[in-house]
Coordinates of C-alpha atoms in Angstrom, one line a residue:
M1 CA -7.3 -4.4 12.2
D2 CA -4.1 -2.4 11.9
V3 CA -4.2 1.0 10.8
S4 CA -1.2 2.7 9.9
G5 CA -0.6 6.3 9.5
G6 CA 1.3 7.8 6.8
S7 CA 0.5 11.3 6.7
G8 CA 1.3 13.1 10.0
Q9 CA -2.4 13.7 10.6
P10 CA -5.2 11.2 11.8
R11 CA -7.0 9.6 8.9
S12 CA -10.6 10.5 8.2
D13 CA -13.4 8.3 6.6
N14 CA -12.8 9.6 3.2
A15 CA -9.2 9.1 3.1
E16 CA -7.7 7.3 0.0
P17 CA -6.7 3.8 0.8
T18 CA -3.2 3.3 0.6
Q19 CA -1.0 0.2 1.0
R20 CA 2.0 -0.2 3.6
T21 CA 4.7 -2.7 3.5
P22 CA 5.6 -3.1 7.2
D23 CA 9.0 -4.5 7.4
E24 CA 9.3 -7.5 9.5
Q25 CA 10.6 -6.6 13.1
P26 CA 12.5 -8.3 15.7
V27 CA 11.0 -8.6 19.1
A28 CA 7.5 -9.3 20.0
Q29 CA 6.3 -7.8 23.0
E30 CA 3.9 -9.7 25.3
S31 CA 0.5 -8.4 25.6
P32 CA 0.1 -6.6 28.8
E33 CA -3.1 -8.5 29.5
P34 CA -2.3 -12.2 29.7
Q35 CA -5.8 -13.1 28.9
E36 CA -5.7 -11.6 25.4
P37 CA -3.9 -13.7 22.7
S38 CA -0.6 -12.3 21.5
E39 CA -0.9 -13.4 18.0
T40 CA -2.3 -11.0 15.3
P41 CA -4.6 -12.9 13.2
E42 CA -6.6 -11.4 10.4
R43 CA -9.3 -9.4 11.7
P44 CA -12.8 -11.0 11.1
E45 CA -15.1 -9.1 8.9
A46 CA -17.2 -6.5 10.4
P47 CA -20.8 -7.7 10.9
E48 CA -23.6 -5.8 9.2
S49 CA -25.2 -3.8 11.9
P50 CA -29.1 -3.3 12.1
E51 CA -28.4 0.3 11.9
Q52 CA -26.1 0.0 8.8
P53 CA -27.3 -2.6 6.5
E54 CA -25.1 -1.7 3.7
T55 CA -21.9 -1.5 5.6
P56 CA -19.1 -3.6 3.9
E57 CA -17.1 -5.9 5.9
P58 CA -13.7 -4.5 6.8
A59 CA -10.9 -6.4 5.3
P60 CA -7.4 -6.0 6.3
A61 CA -5.3 -3.7 4.3
P62 CA -3.3 -5.7 1.6
R63 CA 0.3 -6.3 2.1
T64 CA 2.9 -6.0 -0.5
D65 CA 5.6 -8.3 1.5
A66 CA 7.0 -10.6 -1.1
A67 CA 7.7 -13.3 1.5
P68 CA 5.1 -14.9 3.4
E69 CA 5.2 -14.2 7.1
P70 CA 6.4 -17.2 9.0
P71 CA 3.4 -17.6 11.6
E72 CA 5.5 -18.9 14.6
A73 CA 8.9 -17.7 13.8
E74 CA 10.7 -16.4 16.8
P75 CA 13.6 -14.1 16.9
P76 CA 17.0 -15.6 17.3
A77 CA 18.1 -15.6 21.0
A78 CA 21.1 -13.5 21.8
A79 CA 23.2 -15.5 23.9
P80 CA 22.2 -13.4 26.0
G81 CA 23.7 -12.1 25.7
A82 CA 23.1 -10.8 24.7
P83 CA 24.5 -7.2 22.2
G84 CA 27.1 -7.7 21.3
E85 CA 26.7 -11.0 19.7
G86 CA 28.2 -12.3 22.5
D87 CA 31.6 -11.5 21.3
G88 CA 33.5 -10.4 24.3
Q89 CA 34.6 -13.1 26.4
D90 CA 32.5 -11.4 29.0
H91 CA 29.5 -12.0 27.2
V92 CA 25.9 -13.6 24.6
P93 CA 23.8 -12.7 24.5
G94 CA 23.8 -12.5 26.2
P95 CA 24.6 -12.6 23.1
A96 CA 28.3 -14.3 23.4
Q97 CA 29.7 -15.4 26.6
S98 CA 33.2 -15.3 28.2
T99 CA 34.9 -18.5 28.4
G100 CA 38.1 -19.9 29.4
I101 CA 39.4 -20.9 32.7
A102 CA 38.7 -18.0 34.8
T103 CA 38.3 -16.0 31.5
T104 CA 36.1 -13.2 31.4
G105 CA 34.2 -11.3 28.4
I106 CA 32.3 -8.7 27.4
A107 CA 28.6 -9.4 26.5
K108 CA 27.4 -7.2 23.8
G109 CA 24.0 -6.1 23.0
Q110 CA 21.3 -8.7 23.1
P111 CA 18.9 -9.4 20.3
P112 CA 15.7 -7.5 20.3
Q113 CA 13.8 -9.1 23.0
Q114 CA 11.7 -7.9 25.7
R115 CA 14.0 -7.4 28.6
P116 CA 12.7 -7.9 32.2
K117 CA 13.3 -5.1 34.6
E118 CA 15.5 -7.3 36.9
P119 CA 18.0 -9.3 34.7
G120 CA 18.4 -12.0 37.3
G121 CA 20.9 -14.7 36.7
G122 CA 21.7 -16.1 40.1
L123 CA 22.4 -14.8 43.5
L124 CA 22.6 -11.0 43.7
M125 CA 25.7 -9.9 45.4
G126 CA 25.8 -6.2 45.1
R127 CA 25.5 -3.3 42.5
P128 CA 28.8 -1.4 42.3
F129 CA 28.6 1.5 39.9
G130 CA 24.8 0.7 39.8
V131 CA 25.2 -2.5 37.9
P132 CA 23.9 -5.7 39.6
V133 CA 26.5 -8.6 40.1
Y134 CA 25.3 -12.1 40.1
V135 CA 26.9 -15.3 41.1
A136 CA 25.4 -18.2 38.8
P137 CA 24.7 -21.6 40.4
S138 CA 27.5 -23.0 38.4
W139 CA 30.0 -20.9 40.3
F140 CA 29.4 -22.9 43.4
V141 CA 30.4 -26.2 41.5
V142 CA 33.6 -24.5 40.4
A143 CA 34.3 -23.4 43.8
A144 CA 33.9 -26.8 45.3
L145 CA 36.3 -28.1 42.5
I146 CA 39.0 -25.2 43.2
T147 CA 38.5 -26.2 46.9
W148 CA 39.1 -29.8 46.4
V149 CA 42.0 -29.5 43.9
F150 CA 43.9 -26.7 45.8
G151 CA 43.2 -28.5 49.1
G152 CA 45.2 -31.5 47.6
Q153 CA 48.1 -29.3 46.6
L154 CA 48.1 -27.7 50.1
D155 CA 48.4 -31.2 51.7
R156 CA 51.7 -31.7 49.9
V157 CA 53.1 -28.2 50.7
L158 CA 51.6 -27.7 54.2
P159 CA 51.0 -31.0 55.5
E160 CA 50.6 -29.7 59.1
L161 CA 47.3 -27.9 58.0
G162 CA 45.4 -31.2 58.1
A163 CA 41.5 -30.6 57.4
A164 CA 42.0 -26.8 57.7
R165 CA 43.6 -26.9 54.3
Y166 CA 40.1 -26.9 52.8
L167 CA 39.2 -23.7 54.6
V168 CA 42.3 -22.2 53.1
S169 CA 41.5 -23.6 49.6
L170 CA 37.8 -22.1 49.9
F171 CA 39.3 -18.8 50.7
F172 CA 41.6 -19.1 47.6
A173 CA 38.6 -19.8 45.5
I174 CA 36.6 -16.7 46.8
A175 CA 39.6 -14.4 46.4
F176 CA 40.3 -15.7 42.9
Y177 CA 36.8 -14.9 41.7
A178 CA 36.9 -11.7 43.5
S179 CA 40.1 -11.0 41.1
V180 CA 37.7 -12.0 38.2
L181 CA 35.1 -9.6 39.3
V182 CA 37.7 -6.8 39.1
H183 CA 38.5 -7.8 35.7
E184 CA 34.8 -7.4 34.9
L185 CA 34.4 -4.1 36.7
A186 CA 37.3 -2.9 34.5
H187 CA 35.1 -3.4 31.4
T188 CA 32.0 -2.1 33.2
V189 CA 33.7 1.2 34.1
A190 CA 35.0 1.6 30.6
A191 CA 31.6 0.9 29.3
I192 CA 30.0 3.5 31.6
R193 CA 32.7 5.9 30.8
F194 CA 31.7 5.6 26.9
D195 CA 28.0 5.9 27.8
L196 CA 27.3 2.1 26.8
P197 CA 24.5 0.6 29.1
V198 CA 25.6 -2.5 31.3
R199 CA 22.9 -4.9 31.9
R200 CA 24.6 -7.1 34.6
I201 CA 27.7 -8.9 35.6
Q202 CA 27.8 -12.5 36.2
L203 CA 30.4 -14.8 37.7
Q204 CA 29.8 -18.2 36.4
F205 CA 31.4 -21.6 35.7
F206 CA 34.6 -20.6 33.7
G207 CA 35.0 -16.9 34.8
G208 CA 32.9 -13.8 34.5
V209 CA 30.6 -12.0 31.9
S210 CA 29.8 -8.3 31.5
E211 CA 26.8 -8.0 29.5
I212 CA 27.2 -4.6 27.7
E213 CA 24.0 -3.8 25.6
K214 CA 25.4 -1.9 22.8
E215 CA 28.6 -1.6 20.5
A216 CA 31.2 0.8 20.9
E217 CA 30.9 3.5 18.3
T218 CA 34.6 3.5 17.1
P219 CA 37.2 0.7 16.9
G220 CA 39.4 2.6 19.2
R221 CA 36.8 2.5 22.1
E222 CA 36.2 -1.2 21.1
F223 CA 40.1 -1.9 21.7
V224 CA 40.0 0.0 25.0
L225 CA 36.8 -1.6 26.2
A226 CA 38.3 -5.1 25.6
F227 CA 42.0 -4.4 26.8
V228 CA 41.2 -3.0 30.2
G229 CA 40.1 -6.4 31.7
P230 CA 43.3 -8.1 30.8
L231 CA 45.2 -5.1 31.9
L232 CA 43.6 -5.2 35.4
S233 CA 44.3 -8.8 35.8
L234 CA 48.1 -8.1 35.0
V235 CA 48.1 -5.4 37.4
L236 CA 46.6 -7.6 40.1
S237 CA 49.2 -10.3 39.3
G238 CA 51.8 -7.7 39.8
L239 CA 50.4 -6.5 43.2
F240 CA 50.1 -10.2 44.5
Y241 CA 53.8 -10.6 43.4
L242 CA 54.8 -7.5 45.4
A243 CA 52.9 -8.7 48.4
M244 CA 54.7 -11.8 48.2
Q245 CA 58.1 -10.4 48.9
P246 CA 58.0 -9.8 52.5
V247 CA 56.2 -13.0 53.2
E248 CA 57.8 -16.5 54.0
P249 CA 57.4 -18.8 51.0
G250 CA 56.3 -21.9 53.1
T251 CA 53.3 -20.1 55.0
V252 CA 49.7 -20.0 54.3
A253 CA 50.1 -16.5 53.2
G254 CA 52.9 -16.9 50.9
V255 CA 51.1 -19.8 49.1
L256 CA 47.7 -18.1 48.8
L257 CA 49.6 -14.9 47.4
A258 CA 51.6 -17.1 45.0
G259 CA 48.4 -19.0 43.8
L260 CA 46.7 -15.5 43.2
M261 CA 49.7 -14.1 41.3
V262 CA 49.9 -17.1 38.9
S263 CA 46.1 -17.4 38.5
N264 CA 45.7 -13.7 37.6
L265 CA 48.5 -14.0 35.2
I266 CA 46.9 -17.1 33.5
V267 CA 43.5 -15.1 33.3
A268 CA 45.2 -12.1 31.6
A269 CA 47.3 -14.3 29.1
F270 CA 44.2 -16.4 28.2
N271 CA 42.1 -13.4 27.6
L272 CA 44.5 -11.7 25.4
L273 CA 44.4 -14.7 22.8
P274 CA 43.1 -13.3 19.6
G275 CA 39.9 -15.0 19.0
L276 CA 36.4 -14.2 20.0
P277 CA 34.7 -14.3 22.5
L278 CA 37.9 -13.7 24.5
D279 CA 39.1 -10.0 25.0
G280 CA 41.8 -10.4 22.6
G281 CA 39.4 -11.4 19.9
R282 CA 37.5 -7.9 20.6
M283 CA 40.9 -6.3 20.1
L284 CA 41.7 -8.2 17.0
R285 CA 38.2 -7.2 15.6
A286 CA 38.9 -3.6 16.5
V287 CA 42.2 -3.6 14.7
V288 CA 40.6 -5.2 11.7
W289 CA 37.7 -2.9 11.9
K290 CA 39.9 0.2 11.7
I291 CA 42.0 -1.2 8.9
T292 CA 38.8 -2.0 6.5
G293 CA 36.4 0.5 8.0
R294 CA 33.8 -2.3 8.4
P295 CA 33.1 -3.7 12.0
M296 CA 31.5 -6.9 10.2
S297 CA 34.9 -7.7 8.7
G298 CA 36.5 -7.5 12.1
T299 CA 34.0 -9.8 13.6
V300 CA 34.3 -12.4 10.8
A301 CA 38.3 -12.4 11.2
A302 CA 38.0 -12.6 15.0
A303 CA 35.3 -15.2 15.0
W304 CA 37.2 -17.5 12.7
V305 CA 40.5 -16.9 14.6
G306 CA 38.3 -17.9 17.8
R307 CA 37.1 -21.3 16.3
A308 CA 40.9 -22.0 15.3
L309 CA 41.7 -21.2 18.8
A310 CA 38.9 -23.7 20.0
V311 CA 40.4 -26.5 17.9
S312 CA 43.9 -25.7 19.2
V313 CA 42.8 -26.0 22.7
L314 CA 40.8 -29.2 22.1
I315 CA 44.0 -30.7 20.7
G316 CA 46.8 -29.0 22.3
L317 CA 45.8 -28.6 25.9
P318 CA 46.0 -32.3 26.7
L319 CA 49.0 -32.8 25.0
L320 CA 50.8 -29.9 26.6
N321 CA 49.7 -31.3 30.0
H322 CA 50.8 -34.8 28.9
W323 CA 54.2 -33.5 28.0
G324 CA 54.8 -31.8 31.4
A325 CA 54.1 -28.1 30.1
F326 CA 52.5 -27.2 33.2
G327 CA 54.9 -28.7 35.7
G328 CA 54.1 -32.4 35.6
G329 CA 55.6 -35.1 33.7
A330 CA 54.3 -38.1 31.4
D331 CA 55.4 -40.5 34.3
D332 CA 53.2 -38.5 36.8
S333 CA 50.0 -38.6 35.1
S334 CA 47.5 -41.3 35.3
G335 CA 44.8 -42.4 33.1
M336 CA 42.2 -40.6 35.2
D337 CA 44.4 -37.3 34.7
A338 CA 44.4 -37.7 31.1
V339 CA 40.5 -38.1 31.0
T340 CA 40.2 -35.1 33.0
D341 CA 42.5 -33.0 31.0
A342 CA 40.6 -33.9 27.8
L343 CA 37.2 -33.3 29.4
L344 CA 38.4 -29.9 30.5
A345 CA 39.8 -29.2 26.9
A346 CA 36.6 -30.0 25.3
I347 CA 34.3 -28.1 27.7
L348 CA 36.9 -25.0 27.1
A349 CA 36.9 -25.6 23.3
A350 CA 33.3 -25.8 23.0
I351 CA 32.6 -22.5 24.9
I352 CA 35.1 -20.7 22.7
W353 CA 33.6 -22.2 19.6
T354 CA 30.1 -21.3 20.6
G355 CA 31.0 -17.8 21.6
A356 CA 32.6 -17.2 18.1
G357 CA 29.4 -18.6 16.4
N358 CA 27.3 -16.3 18.5
S359 CA 29.5 -13.3 17.8
L360 CA 28.9 -13.9 14.1
R361 CA 25.1 -14.2 14.4
M362 CA 24.9 -11.1 16.7
A363 CA 27.2 -9.2 14.1
R364 CA 24.6 -10.1 11.3
L365 CA 21.7 -9.0 13.6
R366 CA 23.4 -5.6 14.0
E367 CA 24.0 -5.2 10.3
H368 CA 20.3 -5.6 9.7
L369 CA 19.0 -3.4 12.5
P370 CA 19.2 -0.3 10.6
E371 CA 16.4 -1.8 8.3
L372 CA 14.1 -1.7 11.1
R373 CA 12.4 1.7 10.9
A374 CA 9.3 3.0 12.8
R375 CA 8.2 5.0 9.7
T376 CA 8.1 2.1 7.2
L377 CA 6.7 -0.5 9.8
T378 CA 3.8 1.7 11.0
R379 CA 0.3 0.9 10.2
R380 CA -2.2 3.5 8.9
A381 CA -4.7 4.5 11.6
V382 CA -8.1 6.3 11.8
P383 CA -9.1 8.4 14.7
V384 CA -12.4 7.4 16.6
E385 CA -14.1 8.7 19.7
N386 CA -14.7 6.8 22.9
D387 CA -18.4 6.0 22.3
T388 CA -17.9 4.8 18.7
P389 CA -19.3 1.5 18.3
L390 CA -16.8 -1.1 17.0
S391 CA -18.6 -2.1 14.0
E392 CA -18.5 1.6 12.9
A393 CA -15.0 2.1 13.7
L394 CA -14.3 -0.9 11.6
R395 CA -16.1 0.3 8.7
R396 CA -14.4 3.6 8.7
A397 CA -10.9 1.8 9.1
N398 CA -11.9 -0.3 6.1
A399 CA -12.8 2.6 4.1
A400 CA -9.7 4.5 4.7
G401 CA -7.4 1.4 4.0
A402 CA -6.2 1.4 7.6
R403 CA -5.5 -1.1 10.1
A404 CA -5.6 0.4 13.3
L405 CA -7.6 2.7 15.4
V406 CA -6.8 5.5 17.8
V407 CA -9.2 6.9 20.3
V408 CA -9.1 10.6 20.6
D409 CA -10.9 13.3 22.4
A410 CA -13.2 16.0 20.9
D411 CA -10.1 18.2 20.0
G412 CA -8.4 15.1 18.2
N413 CA -5.8 14.5 20.9
P414 CA -4.9 10.9 21.2
L415 CA -6.1 9.1 24.2
S416 CA -5.7 5.6 23.8
L417 CA -5.2 2.6 21.4
V418 CA -7.6 -0.1 20.5
R419 CA -5.9 -3.3 21.1
E420 CA -6.2 -5.7 18.0
A421 CA -6.2 -8.9 20.2
A422 CA -9.0 -7.5 22.0
I423 CA -11.1 -6.7 18.5
V424 CA -10.5 -10.3 17.6
G425 CA -12.2 -11.5 20.9
V426 CA -15.4 -9.6 20.2
P427 CA -18.1 -11.9 18.4
E428 CA -19.2 -10.1 15.3
H429 CA -22.9 -9.9 16.3
R430 CA -21.9 -8.0 19.5
R431 CA -19.6 -5.1 17.5
P432 CA -22.6 -2.9 17.1
W433 CA -23.1 -2.6 20.9
V434 CA -19.5 -2.5 22.0
A435 CA -17.6 0.9 22.3
V436 CA -14.0 1.1 21.2
S437 CA -13.2 2.8 24.5
G438 CA -13.7 -0.7 26.2
L439 CA -11.1 -2.4 24.0
A440 CA -8.4 0.4 24.2
Q441 CA -5.3 0.6 26.4
D442 CA -4.4 4.1 27.8
L443 CA -1.5 5.9 26.2
T444 CA 1.6 6.3 28.4
D445 CA 4.6 8.4 27.4
G446 CA 6.4 5.1 26.7
M447 CA 3.9 4.3 24.2
R448 CA 4.6 7.2 21.9
V449 CA 7.2 6.5 19.5
S450 CA 8.9 8.9 17.0
A451 CA 8.4 8.2 13.4
E452 CA 12.2 8.9 13.0
L453 CA 13.3 6.1 15.0
A454 CA 15.1 3.1 13.6
G455 CA 17.3 0.3 14.4
E456 CA 18.6 -0.1 18.1
D457 CA 17.1 3.1 19.3
L458 CA 13.6 1.9 18.1
L459 CA 14.2 -1.4 19.9
D460 CA 15.4 0.2 23.0
V461 CA 12.2 2.2 23.2
L462 CA 10.0 -0.8 22.6
R463 CA 11.8 -2.8 25.4
A464 CA 11.8 0.0 27.8
T465 CA 7.8 0.1 27.7
P466 CA 6.6 -3.2 26.7
A467 CA 3.1 -3.2 24.9
T468 CA 1.4 -4.8 21.9
E469 CA 0.8 -1.4 20.0
Y470 CA 2.5 2.0 20.0
L471 CA 1.3 5.4 18.9
V472 CA 3.9 6.8 16.3
V473 CA 3.9 10.5 16.0
E474 CA 5.8 13.1 13.9
E475 CA 8.3 15.5 15.5
T476 CA 5.3 18.0 15.5
G477 CA 3.4 15.7 17.6
E478 CA 0.8 14.8 14.9
I479 CA -0.3 11.2 14.8
Y480 CA 1.5 9.1 12.0
G481 CA 0.0 5.9 12.8
V482 CA 0.2 2.7 14.9
L483 CA 3.1 0.6 15.3
S484 CA 2.4 -3.1 16.2
A485 CA 5.1 -5.3 18.3
A486 CA 4.2 -8.2 16.1
D487 CA 5.0 -6.4 12.9
V488 CA 8.4 -5.5 14.4
E489 CA 9.0 -9.2 15.3
R490 CA 8.1 -10.3 11.8
A491 CA 10.4 -7.7 10.2
F492 CA 13.3 -8.9 12.5
V493 CA 12.9 -12.5 11.7
R494 CA 12.9 -11.8 7.9
A495 CA 15.9 -9.6 8.2
M496 CA 17.7 -12.1 10.0
A497 CA 16.8 -14.9 7.2
R498 CA 18.5 -12.6 4.5
P499 CA 22.1 -13.0 4.0
S500 CA 24.4 -10.5 5.0

C-alpha cells in the first residue's frame, strides 16, 4: 500500500483518486527491522471485515510507468567509489580508483547506496582533519615486495649491511607510503576547503585513494583539486633532494633520501599523465569542461585518453624496460625479468582501463541524478489515527487512491509511518483486529524529507537516515506524502538504463 501525497494536506476518505508516476530511484535502503521483507510486493486485497461487509478490497494505485519495473534490479556499484565515478586516481567508487605505481587518485561521489556509518577498508591508522585513514591488506603485500626488491639493490650498494638491509628497505617502504599519504592529504585539504565531504583515505596496492563524495562545482575547482596531489609530490621530491646535499652518497641515509626523491618524482610524473583515473586526467577533464561548458564532455575525453594510456602502458612499459630506459640493458634482463615487467604492465594497464570505465559510468549516473525528485516520487498518503484498524485504514487508502498511511494525532500532526512490509505480513483475516499503530515506525527528524529535494541532495538525506519510508513535507510543514526507498531504487535503475 503506498499512499503518496500530492497536495500539501493529508488526504481524507473522500479525496479524489489520483495517479502518480513515481520515478525509479537509486538506492534501496534496508529495512530497519531485519525480520521484515525488504521488497515491496503489491499489497493483498483488504479482507471484508465482519463490521464492514461491503468494504471493497483495496487495490494498489495504478502506475503509469511505461517500462516494467525490474523486480530484482540492483543499482550499479560505484567503484566505490565511489562519486565521482571513480575518476580521480584517488578513487571508485568508490566510484573510480587511483592507479599507477604509487599513484593516487581522487575517488568521487559514490552511487546512491546506503553508506555505513564507518566506511572501513582495512586497518584504521588515524583521522587527520577528521578523515579516517585506512591501510588496505594489499598494502602489506606491496610493502613486502618493496622490502625485498629494495633490499636486493642495497646489497649491491651497501654490502656491509648484511641482513640489516631488509630493515632499511622496510623503513623505505613505510616512508614512501607516508609520502603517498601526504599526496592524498593534499587532495583532502583542498576538498574540505571547497566544502566537499571526504569519506576516507585508503592506502592500497598501487598507491592511495581519497574518496571524495561530491563533484567540484566548477572546472577551476576540479583542476585545483586534482593538481594539488602531484604538486605536493613534487615538493616532497625537492625537499628530499635538498636533504641529500649535506649527506654522503654512499651511506644509508644518502641511499634512502635518493630513493624517496626519485619515487616521489615518479609518483608526481605518473599522476600528471592526462588520462582518467589519474590526477592528470581530472585536470584534462576540467580543461575540456571549461571549454565546452559540459562536465560530461570533459569526462568522456579524459576517460578515452585514459584508455589509450592503459594500452600504451601495457605495450610500452615492457619495451622501455627491455631497451634499458630505466637503467638496465637488454643483456642484463633475464626471462623472469621480462615476465615480471609484462605482469606489472598488465596490472597497471588494467587498473587504468577499469578506472576510466568507472569514470564514464559515474558521470552518466551524475547526469541522471537530477531526474530523482522527491516531489514526483512521493506516494499519496492518507492520515489515520493510532487505534484505526488496518482493514479500515486500507479501505480509506483505496477510496482515496493512496498507497501509504501516516499515523497522526488528534490535531493532525504526523507521529509515525505504517511500514508497507509490515502490512504485507498481516494475514487478511486478522486485519480488522490489528491497529495501525502496531505496524508503524516512529518518525525521526531524519525521516522528514522536503518535497523540494532532488538529485544528490535527496540521496544524501536518505543515506544519512536509512529507512524504508520517509515522510515528505512541504516547506510549510504540511504533509505531502510518503517516499518509499524502493521507489527511489527503481527510479535510479531505470534512469541508469536510459542512454545519456
